[in-house]
Short mmCIF file of C-alpha atoms in Angstrom, two decimals:
data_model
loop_
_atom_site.label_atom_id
_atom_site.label_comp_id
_atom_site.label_asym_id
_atom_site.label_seq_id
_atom_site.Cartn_x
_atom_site.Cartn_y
_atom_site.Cartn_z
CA UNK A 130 5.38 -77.47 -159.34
CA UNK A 131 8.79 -78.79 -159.39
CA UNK A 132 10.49 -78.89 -155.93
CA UNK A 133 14.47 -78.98 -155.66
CA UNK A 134 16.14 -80.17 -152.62
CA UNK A 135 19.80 -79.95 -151.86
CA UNK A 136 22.19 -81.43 -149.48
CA UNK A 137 24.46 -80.83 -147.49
CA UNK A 138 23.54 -76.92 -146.27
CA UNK A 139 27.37 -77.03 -145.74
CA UNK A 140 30.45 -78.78 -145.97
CA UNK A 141 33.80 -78.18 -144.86
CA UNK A 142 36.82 -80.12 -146.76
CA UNK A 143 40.50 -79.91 -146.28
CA UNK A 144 42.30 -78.65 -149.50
CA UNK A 145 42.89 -81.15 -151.62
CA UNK A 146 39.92 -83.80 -150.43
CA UNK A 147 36.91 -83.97 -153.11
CA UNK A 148 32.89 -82.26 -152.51
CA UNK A 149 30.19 -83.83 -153.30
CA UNK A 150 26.97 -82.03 -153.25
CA UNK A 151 23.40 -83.54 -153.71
CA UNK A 152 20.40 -82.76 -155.60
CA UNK A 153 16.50 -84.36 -155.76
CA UNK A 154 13.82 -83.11 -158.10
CA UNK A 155 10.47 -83.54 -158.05
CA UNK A 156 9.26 -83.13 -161.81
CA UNK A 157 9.89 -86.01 -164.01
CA UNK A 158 9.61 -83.57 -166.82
CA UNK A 159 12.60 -81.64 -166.09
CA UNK A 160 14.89 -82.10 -168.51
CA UNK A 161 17.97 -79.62 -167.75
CA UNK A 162 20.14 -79.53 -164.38
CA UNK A 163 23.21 -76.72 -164.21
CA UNK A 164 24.99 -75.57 -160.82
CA UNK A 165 26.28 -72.39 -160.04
CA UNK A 166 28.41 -71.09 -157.93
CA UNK A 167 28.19 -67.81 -156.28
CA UNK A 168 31.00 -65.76 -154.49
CA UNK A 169 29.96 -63.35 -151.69
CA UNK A 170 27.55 -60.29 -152.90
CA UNK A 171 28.25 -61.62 -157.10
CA UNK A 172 26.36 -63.25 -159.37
CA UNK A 173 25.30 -66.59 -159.70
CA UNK A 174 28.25 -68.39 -161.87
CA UNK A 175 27.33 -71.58 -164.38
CA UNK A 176 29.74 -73.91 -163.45
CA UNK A 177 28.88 -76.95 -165.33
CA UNK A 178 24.90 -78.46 -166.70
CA UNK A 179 23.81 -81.70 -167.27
CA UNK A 180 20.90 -82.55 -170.19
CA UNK A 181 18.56 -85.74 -169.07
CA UNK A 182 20.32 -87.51 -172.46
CA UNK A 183 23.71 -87.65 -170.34
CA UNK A 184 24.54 -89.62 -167.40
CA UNK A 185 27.81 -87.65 -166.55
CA UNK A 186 29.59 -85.12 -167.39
CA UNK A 187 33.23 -83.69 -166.46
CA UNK A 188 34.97 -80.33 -166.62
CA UNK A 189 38.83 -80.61 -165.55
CA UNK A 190 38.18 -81.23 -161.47
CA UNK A 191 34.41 -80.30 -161.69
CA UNK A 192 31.92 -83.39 -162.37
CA UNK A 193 28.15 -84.08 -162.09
CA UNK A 194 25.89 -87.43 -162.51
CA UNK A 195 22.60 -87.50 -163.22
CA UNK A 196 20.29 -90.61 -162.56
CA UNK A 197 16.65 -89.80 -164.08
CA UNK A 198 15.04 -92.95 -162.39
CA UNK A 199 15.91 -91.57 -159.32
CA UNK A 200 15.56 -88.38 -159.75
CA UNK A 201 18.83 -86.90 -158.68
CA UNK A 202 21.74 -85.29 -159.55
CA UNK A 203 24.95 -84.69 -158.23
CA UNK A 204 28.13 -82.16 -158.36
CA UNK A 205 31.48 -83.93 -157.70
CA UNK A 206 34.52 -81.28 -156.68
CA UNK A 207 38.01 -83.43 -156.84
CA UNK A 208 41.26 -81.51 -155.47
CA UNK A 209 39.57 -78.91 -153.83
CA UNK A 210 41.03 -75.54 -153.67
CA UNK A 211 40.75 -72.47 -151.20
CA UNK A 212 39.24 -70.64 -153.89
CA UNK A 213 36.24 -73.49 -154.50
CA UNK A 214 34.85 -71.98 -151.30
CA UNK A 215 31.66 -70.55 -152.30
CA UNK A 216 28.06 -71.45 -152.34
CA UNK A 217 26.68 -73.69 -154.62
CA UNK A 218 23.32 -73.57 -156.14
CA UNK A 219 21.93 -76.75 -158.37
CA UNK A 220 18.70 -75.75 -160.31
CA UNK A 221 16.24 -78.09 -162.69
CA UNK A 222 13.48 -76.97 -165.43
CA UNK A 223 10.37 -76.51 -165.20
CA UNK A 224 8.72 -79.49 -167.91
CA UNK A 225 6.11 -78.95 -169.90
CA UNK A 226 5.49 -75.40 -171.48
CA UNK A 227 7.04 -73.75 -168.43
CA UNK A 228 9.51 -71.59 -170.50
CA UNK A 229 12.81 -70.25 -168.70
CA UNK A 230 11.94 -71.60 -165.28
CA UNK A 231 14.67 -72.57 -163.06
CA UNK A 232 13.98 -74.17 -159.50
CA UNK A 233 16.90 -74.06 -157.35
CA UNK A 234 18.21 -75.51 -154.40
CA UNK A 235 18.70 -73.74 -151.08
CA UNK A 236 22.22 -73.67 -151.61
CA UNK A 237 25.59 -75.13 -150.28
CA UNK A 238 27.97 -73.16 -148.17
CA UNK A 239 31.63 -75.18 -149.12
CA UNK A 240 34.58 -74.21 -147.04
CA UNK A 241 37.84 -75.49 -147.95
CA UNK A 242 40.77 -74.69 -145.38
CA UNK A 243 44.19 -74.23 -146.50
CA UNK B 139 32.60 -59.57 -174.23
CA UNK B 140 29.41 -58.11 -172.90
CA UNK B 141 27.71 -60.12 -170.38
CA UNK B 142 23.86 -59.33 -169.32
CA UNK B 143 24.39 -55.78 -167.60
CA UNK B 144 21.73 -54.40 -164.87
CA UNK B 145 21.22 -50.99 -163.34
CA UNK B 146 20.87 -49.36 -160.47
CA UNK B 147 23.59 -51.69 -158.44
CA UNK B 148 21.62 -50.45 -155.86
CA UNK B 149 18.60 -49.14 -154.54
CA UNK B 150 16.96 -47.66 -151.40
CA UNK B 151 13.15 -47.06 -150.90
CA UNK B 152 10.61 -46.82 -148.22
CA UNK B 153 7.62 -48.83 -147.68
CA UNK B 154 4.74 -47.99 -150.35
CA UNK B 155 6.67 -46.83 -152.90
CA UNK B 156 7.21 -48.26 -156.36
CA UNK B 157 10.99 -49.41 -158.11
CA UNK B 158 11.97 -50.21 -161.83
CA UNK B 159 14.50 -52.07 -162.45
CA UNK B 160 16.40 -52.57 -165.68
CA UNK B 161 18.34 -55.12 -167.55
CA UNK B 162 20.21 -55.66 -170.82
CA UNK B 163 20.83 -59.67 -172.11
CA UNK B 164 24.00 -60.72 -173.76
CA UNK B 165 24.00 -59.97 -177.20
CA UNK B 166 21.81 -62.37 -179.85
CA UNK B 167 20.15 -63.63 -176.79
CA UNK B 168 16.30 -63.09 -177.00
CA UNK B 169 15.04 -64.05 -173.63
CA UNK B 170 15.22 -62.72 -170.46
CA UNK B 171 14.13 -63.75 -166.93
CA UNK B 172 14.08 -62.47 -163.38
CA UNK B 173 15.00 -63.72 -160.11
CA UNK B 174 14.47 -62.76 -156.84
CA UNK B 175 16.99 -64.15 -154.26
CA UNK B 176 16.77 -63.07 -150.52
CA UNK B 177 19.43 -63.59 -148.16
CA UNK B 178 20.64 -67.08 -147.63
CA UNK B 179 18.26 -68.74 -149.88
CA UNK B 180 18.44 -69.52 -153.99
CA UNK B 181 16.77 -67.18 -156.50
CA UNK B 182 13.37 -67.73 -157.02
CA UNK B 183 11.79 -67.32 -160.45
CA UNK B 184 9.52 -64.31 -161.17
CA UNK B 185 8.99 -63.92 -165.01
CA UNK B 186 10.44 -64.92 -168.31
CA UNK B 187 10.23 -62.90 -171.43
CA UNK B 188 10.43 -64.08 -175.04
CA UNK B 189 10.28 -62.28 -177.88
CA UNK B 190 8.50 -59.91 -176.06
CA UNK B 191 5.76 -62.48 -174.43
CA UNK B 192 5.63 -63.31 -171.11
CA UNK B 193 6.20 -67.15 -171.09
CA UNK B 194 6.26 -67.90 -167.69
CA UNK B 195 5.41 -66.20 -164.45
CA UNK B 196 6.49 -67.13 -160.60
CA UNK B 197 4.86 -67.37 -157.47
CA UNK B 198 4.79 -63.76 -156.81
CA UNK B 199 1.93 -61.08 -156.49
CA UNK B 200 0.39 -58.50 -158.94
CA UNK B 201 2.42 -55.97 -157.55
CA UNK B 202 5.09 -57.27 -159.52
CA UNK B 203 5.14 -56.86 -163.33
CA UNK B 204 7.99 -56.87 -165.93
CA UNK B 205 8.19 -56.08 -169.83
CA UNK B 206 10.12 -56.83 -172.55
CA UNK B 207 11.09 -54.20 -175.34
CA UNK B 208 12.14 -54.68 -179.51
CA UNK B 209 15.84 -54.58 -178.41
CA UNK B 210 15.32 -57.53 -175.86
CA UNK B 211 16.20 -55.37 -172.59
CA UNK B 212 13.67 -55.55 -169.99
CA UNK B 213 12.44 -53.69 -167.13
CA UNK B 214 10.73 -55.39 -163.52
CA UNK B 215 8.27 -53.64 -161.95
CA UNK B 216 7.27 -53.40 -158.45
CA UNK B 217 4.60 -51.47 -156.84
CA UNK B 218 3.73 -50.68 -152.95
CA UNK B 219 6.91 -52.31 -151.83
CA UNK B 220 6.92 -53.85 -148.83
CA UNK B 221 10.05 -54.81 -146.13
CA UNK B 222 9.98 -58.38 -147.40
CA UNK B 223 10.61 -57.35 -151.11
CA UNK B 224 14.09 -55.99 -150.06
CA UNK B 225 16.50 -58.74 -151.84
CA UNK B 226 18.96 -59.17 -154.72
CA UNK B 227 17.05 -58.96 -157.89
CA UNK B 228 18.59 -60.83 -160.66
CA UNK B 229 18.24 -61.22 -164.53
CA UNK B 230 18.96 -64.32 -166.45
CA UNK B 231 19.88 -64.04 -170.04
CA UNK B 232 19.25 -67.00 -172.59
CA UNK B 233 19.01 -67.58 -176.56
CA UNK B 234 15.57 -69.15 -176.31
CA UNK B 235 13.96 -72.08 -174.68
CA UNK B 236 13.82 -73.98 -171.94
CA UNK B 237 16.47 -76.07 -171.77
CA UNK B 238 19.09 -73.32 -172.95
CA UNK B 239 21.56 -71.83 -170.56
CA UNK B 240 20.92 -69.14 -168.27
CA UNK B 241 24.13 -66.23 -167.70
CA UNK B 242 23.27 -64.15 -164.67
CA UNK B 243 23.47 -60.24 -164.57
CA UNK B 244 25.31 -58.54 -161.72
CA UNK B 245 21.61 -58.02 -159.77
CA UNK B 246 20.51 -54.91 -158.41
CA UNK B 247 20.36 -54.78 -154.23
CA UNK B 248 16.94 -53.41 -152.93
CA UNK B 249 16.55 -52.53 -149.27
CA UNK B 250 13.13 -51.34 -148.64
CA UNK B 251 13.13 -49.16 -145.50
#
């Protein structure tokens, strides 16, 4: 089945510095990648998704690549706020007739200090 | 603008005993599918529901079991619960396949005593 890994497990920025947080998939079928971001004890927030048609995508400071060859996918934070700090979550499909079934990373714990 | 809604917010049980938990999708959306997320880790896929048909199941045992009724709520199931089932269950709401985007619901907290 399709494995996600993510990196860092955290990351610590000044305010204002850019996050970047990294993604590998396993299943070459996978064809959808969003992130999420989820504040302490809520739910898991779409923040921006990628389809395997688009190389990049951008969303005012929020950004993420995709590279299919690879197999990776990545979520670019520019002028980080205190209020970014959260953990982030990238997740992939499941290919083939594997309906509805998103594998997600362990998760990124960003801190950004005032 | 109603978002996918889920009830209890919270739930207590002891070992061996059995828990239902319910979710409603966003409106026009027809599929629904559960999470499980424990503490410090990402949610891990149970089921999804379409139409009413299971379409995809997780890595999870028998003792879990979910459903899917005409109005597109659903219910998960879990029977004999054990310490290790006590997480943040959460429901995913999407118009239809695969590929489409997935809101989250609120999640209901189980502790399992």
């Amino acid at each position: 089945g399709e494995n996600v890994e993510q990196h860092p497990s955290t990351l610590s920025v000044q305010e204002g510095d850019s996050a970047v947080i990294k993604c590998t998939y396993s299943d070459s079928a996978s064809n959808y990648f969003p992130w999420y971001k989820q504040e302490l004890g809520k739910r898991p927030q779409l923040i921006i998704d990628i389809r395997s048609n688009v190389g990049e995508k951008k969303d005012q400071r929020i950004a993420v690549t995709l590279n299919k060859t690879a197999k990776h996918f990545s979520l670019h934070i520019t002028e980080t706020q205190p209020e970014d700090s959260a953990v982030y979550f990238c997740a992939a499909n499941a290919g083939g007739t594997s309906y509805g079934k998103l594998t997600f990373g362990q998760g990124t714990i960003l801190t950004v200090h005032p | 603008d109603a978002g996918v809604t889920q009830s209890p917010t919270h739930l207590i049980k002891t070992r061996g005993q059995h828990v239902t938990l319910r979710c409603s999708p966003i409106s026009g959306h027809k599929s629904v599918s559960w999470y499980q997320q424990v503490l410090g880790q990402g949610p891990q896929f149970i089921f999804q529901y379409y139409e009413k048909e299971e379409r995809g199941r997780g890595n999870f045992p028998d003792r879990f079991s979910a459903r899917q009724f005409p109005n597109y709520s659903s219910e998960l199931n879990v029977n004999a619960l054990l310490l290790g089932d006590s997480a943040l269950y959460l429901c995913a709401s999407s118009l239809e396949s695969a590929a489409d985007t997935q809101y989250f619901g609120p999640g209901t907290r189980l502790t399992v005593l």
